[in-house]
Each structure stands twice: as C-alpha cells, then as structure tokens.
PDB file of C-alpha atoms in Angstrom:
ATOM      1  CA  UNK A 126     -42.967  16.188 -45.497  1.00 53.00           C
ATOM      2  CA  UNK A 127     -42.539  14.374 -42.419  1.00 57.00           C
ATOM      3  CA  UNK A 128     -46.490  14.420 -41.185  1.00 71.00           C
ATOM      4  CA  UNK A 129     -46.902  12.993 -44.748  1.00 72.00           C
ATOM      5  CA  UNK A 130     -45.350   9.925 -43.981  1.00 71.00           C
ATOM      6  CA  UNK A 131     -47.341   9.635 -40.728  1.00 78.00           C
ATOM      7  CA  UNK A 132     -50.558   9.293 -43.065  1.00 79.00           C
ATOM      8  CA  UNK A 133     -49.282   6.790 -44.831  1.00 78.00           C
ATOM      9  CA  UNK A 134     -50.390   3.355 -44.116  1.00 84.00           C
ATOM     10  CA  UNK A 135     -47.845   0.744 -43.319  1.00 86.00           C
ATOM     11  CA  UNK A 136     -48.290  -1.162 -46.690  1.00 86.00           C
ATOM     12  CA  UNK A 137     -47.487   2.599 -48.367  1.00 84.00           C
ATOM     13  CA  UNK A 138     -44.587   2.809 -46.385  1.00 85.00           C
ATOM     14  CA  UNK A 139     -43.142  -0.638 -46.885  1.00 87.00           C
ATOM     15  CA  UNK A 140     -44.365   0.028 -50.991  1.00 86.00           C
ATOM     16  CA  UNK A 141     -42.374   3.549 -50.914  1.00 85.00           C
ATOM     17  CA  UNK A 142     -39.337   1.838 -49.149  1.00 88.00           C
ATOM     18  CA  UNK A 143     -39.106  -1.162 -51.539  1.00 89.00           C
ATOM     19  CA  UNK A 144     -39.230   1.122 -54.717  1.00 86.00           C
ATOM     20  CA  UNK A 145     -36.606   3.785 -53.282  1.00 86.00           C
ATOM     21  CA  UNK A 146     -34.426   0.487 -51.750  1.00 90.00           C
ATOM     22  CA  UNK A 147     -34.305  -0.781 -55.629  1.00 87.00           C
ATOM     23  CA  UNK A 148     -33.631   2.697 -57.447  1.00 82.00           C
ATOM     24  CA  UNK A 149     -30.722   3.367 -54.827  1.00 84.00           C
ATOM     25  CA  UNK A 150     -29.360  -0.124 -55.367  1.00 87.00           C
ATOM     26  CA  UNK A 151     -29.361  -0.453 -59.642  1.00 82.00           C
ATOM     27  CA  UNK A 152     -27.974   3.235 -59.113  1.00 79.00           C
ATOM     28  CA  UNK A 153     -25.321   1.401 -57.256  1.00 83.00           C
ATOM     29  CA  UNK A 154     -24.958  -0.902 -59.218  1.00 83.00           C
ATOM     30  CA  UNK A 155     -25.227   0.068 -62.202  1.00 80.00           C
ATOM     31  CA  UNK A 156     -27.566  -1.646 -63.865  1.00 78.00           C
ATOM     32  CA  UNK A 157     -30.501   0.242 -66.043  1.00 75.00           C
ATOM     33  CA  UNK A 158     -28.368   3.672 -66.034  1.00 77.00           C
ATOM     34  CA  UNK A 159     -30.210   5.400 -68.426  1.00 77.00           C
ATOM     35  CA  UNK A 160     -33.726   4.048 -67.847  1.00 78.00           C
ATOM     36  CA  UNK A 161     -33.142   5.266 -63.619  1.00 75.00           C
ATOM     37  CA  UNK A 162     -32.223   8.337 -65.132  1.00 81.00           C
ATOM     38  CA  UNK A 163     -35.784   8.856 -66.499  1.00 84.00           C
ATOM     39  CA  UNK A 164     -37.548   7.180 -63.573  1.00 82.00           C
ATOM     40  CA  UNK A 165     -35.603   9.751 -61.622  1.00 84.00           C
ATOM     41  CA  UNK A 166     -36.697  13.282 -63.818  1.00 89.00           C
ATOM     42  CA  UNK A 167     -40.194  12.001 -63.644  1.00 90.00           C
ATOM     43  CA  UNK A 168     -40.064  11.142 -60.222  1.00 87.00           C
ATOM     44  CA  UNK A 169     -38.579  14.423 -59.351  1.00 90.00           C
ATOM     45  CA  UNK A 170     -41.105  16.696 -61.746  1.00 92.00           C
ATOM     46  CA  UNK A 171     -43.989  14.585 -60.141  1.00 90.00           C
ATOM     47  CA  UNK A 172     -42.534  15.800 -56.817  1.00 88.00           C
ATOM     48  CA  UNK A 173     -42.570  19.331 -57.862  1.00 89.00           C
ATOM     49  CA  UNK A 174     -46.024  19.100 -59.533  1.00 87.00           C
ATOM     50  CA  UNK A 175     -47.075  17.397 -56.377  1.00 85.00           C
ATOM     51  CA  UNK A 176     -45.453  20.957 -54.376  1.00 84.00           C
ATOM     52  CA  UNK A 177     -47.386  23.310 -56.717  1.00 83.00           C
ATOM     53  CA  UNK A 178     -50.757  21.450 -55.016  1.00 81.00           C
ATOM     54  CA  UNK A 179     -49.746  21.727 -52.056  1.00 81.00           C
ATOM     55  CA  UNK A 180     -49.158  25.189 -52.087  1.00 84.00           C
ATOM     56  CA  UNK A 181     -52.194  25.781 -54.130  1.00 84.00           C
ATOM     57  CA  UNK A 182     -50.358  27.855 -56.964  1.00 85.00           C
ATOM     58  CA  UNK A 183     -52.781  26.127 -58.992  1.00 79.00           C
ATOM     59  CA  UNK A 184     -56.218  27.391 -58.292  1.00 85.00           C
ATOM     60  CA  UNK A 185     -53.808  30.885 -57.945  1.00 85.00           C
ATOM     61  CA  UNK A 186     -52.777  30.916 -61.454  1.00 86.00           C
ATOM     62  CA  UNK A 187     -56.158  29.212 -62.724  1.00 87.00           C
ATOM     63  CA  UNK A 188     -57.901  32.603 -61.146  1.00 90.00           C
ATOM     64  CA  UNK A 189     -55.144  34.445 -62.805  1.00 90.00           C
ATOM     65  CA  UNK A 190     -56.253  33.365 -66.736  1.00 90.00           C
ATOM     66  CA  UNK A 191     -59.810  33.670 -65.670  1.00 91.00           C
ATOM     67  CA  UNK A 192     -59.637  37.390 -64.445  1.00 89.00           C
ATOM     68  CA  UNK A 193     -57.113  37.981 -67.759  1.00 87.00           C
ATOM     69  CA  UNK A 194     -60.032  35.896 -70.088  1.00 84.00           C
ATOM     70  CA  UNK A 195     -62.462  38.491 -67.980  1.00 86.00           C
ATOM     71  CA  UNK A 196     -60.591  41.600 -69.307  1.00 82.00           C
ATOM     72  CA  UNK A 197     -60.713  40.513 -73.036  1.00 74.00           C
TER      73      UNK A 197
END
C-alpha cells in the first residue's frame, strides 16, 4: 500500500488527507453519525473491490464462468 502512495501526486495526497482529516474529525465529533457510517461501508467495500483488482481474482473467476459456460 505504501508504493501506492508514492504514485500519487501531491494534489492526491493533500485531496486523500483532507477527506480522511474530515471523516476522523465529524467521527469525533459527532456530527453526521449515521451518514459517516455509510461513507465508511462504501469506502471500505470500495477498498476491498479495489483488493480483488489488484490481485486479479477477477479475470480468475471471469475464466472460471467462461470454462463452466464452455462445458454446458
């Protein structure tokens, strides 16, 4: 994750640190509970969608339903 950040321009990292910064501080706070609560699942399924790429399980599984469409 960390060579990730050293791709990211400085205007992405200042972008990244000003959203975080604000969900950390109305979490805090207290302010917008519930709606941080959804910017946080998405955030967090986004990160694990964004893991699947990574790792390719995509074209993996996409391969999968092909060869099992093949068999049919």
């Amino acid at each position: 994750m960390f060579n990730m950040l050293h791709a990211l321009t400085d205007k992405q990292k200042g972008i990244l640190l000003i959203v975080i910064g604000s969900i950390l501080f109305f979490h805090t706070v207290g302010i917008l509970q519930a709606g941080l609560n959804y910017i946080i699942i998405v955030g967090s399924l986004l990160m694990i969608i964004y893991g699947f790429m990574l790792v390719n399980i995509h074209k993996k599984v996409m391969a999968y339903i092909n060869k099992r469409k093949e068999m049919q």
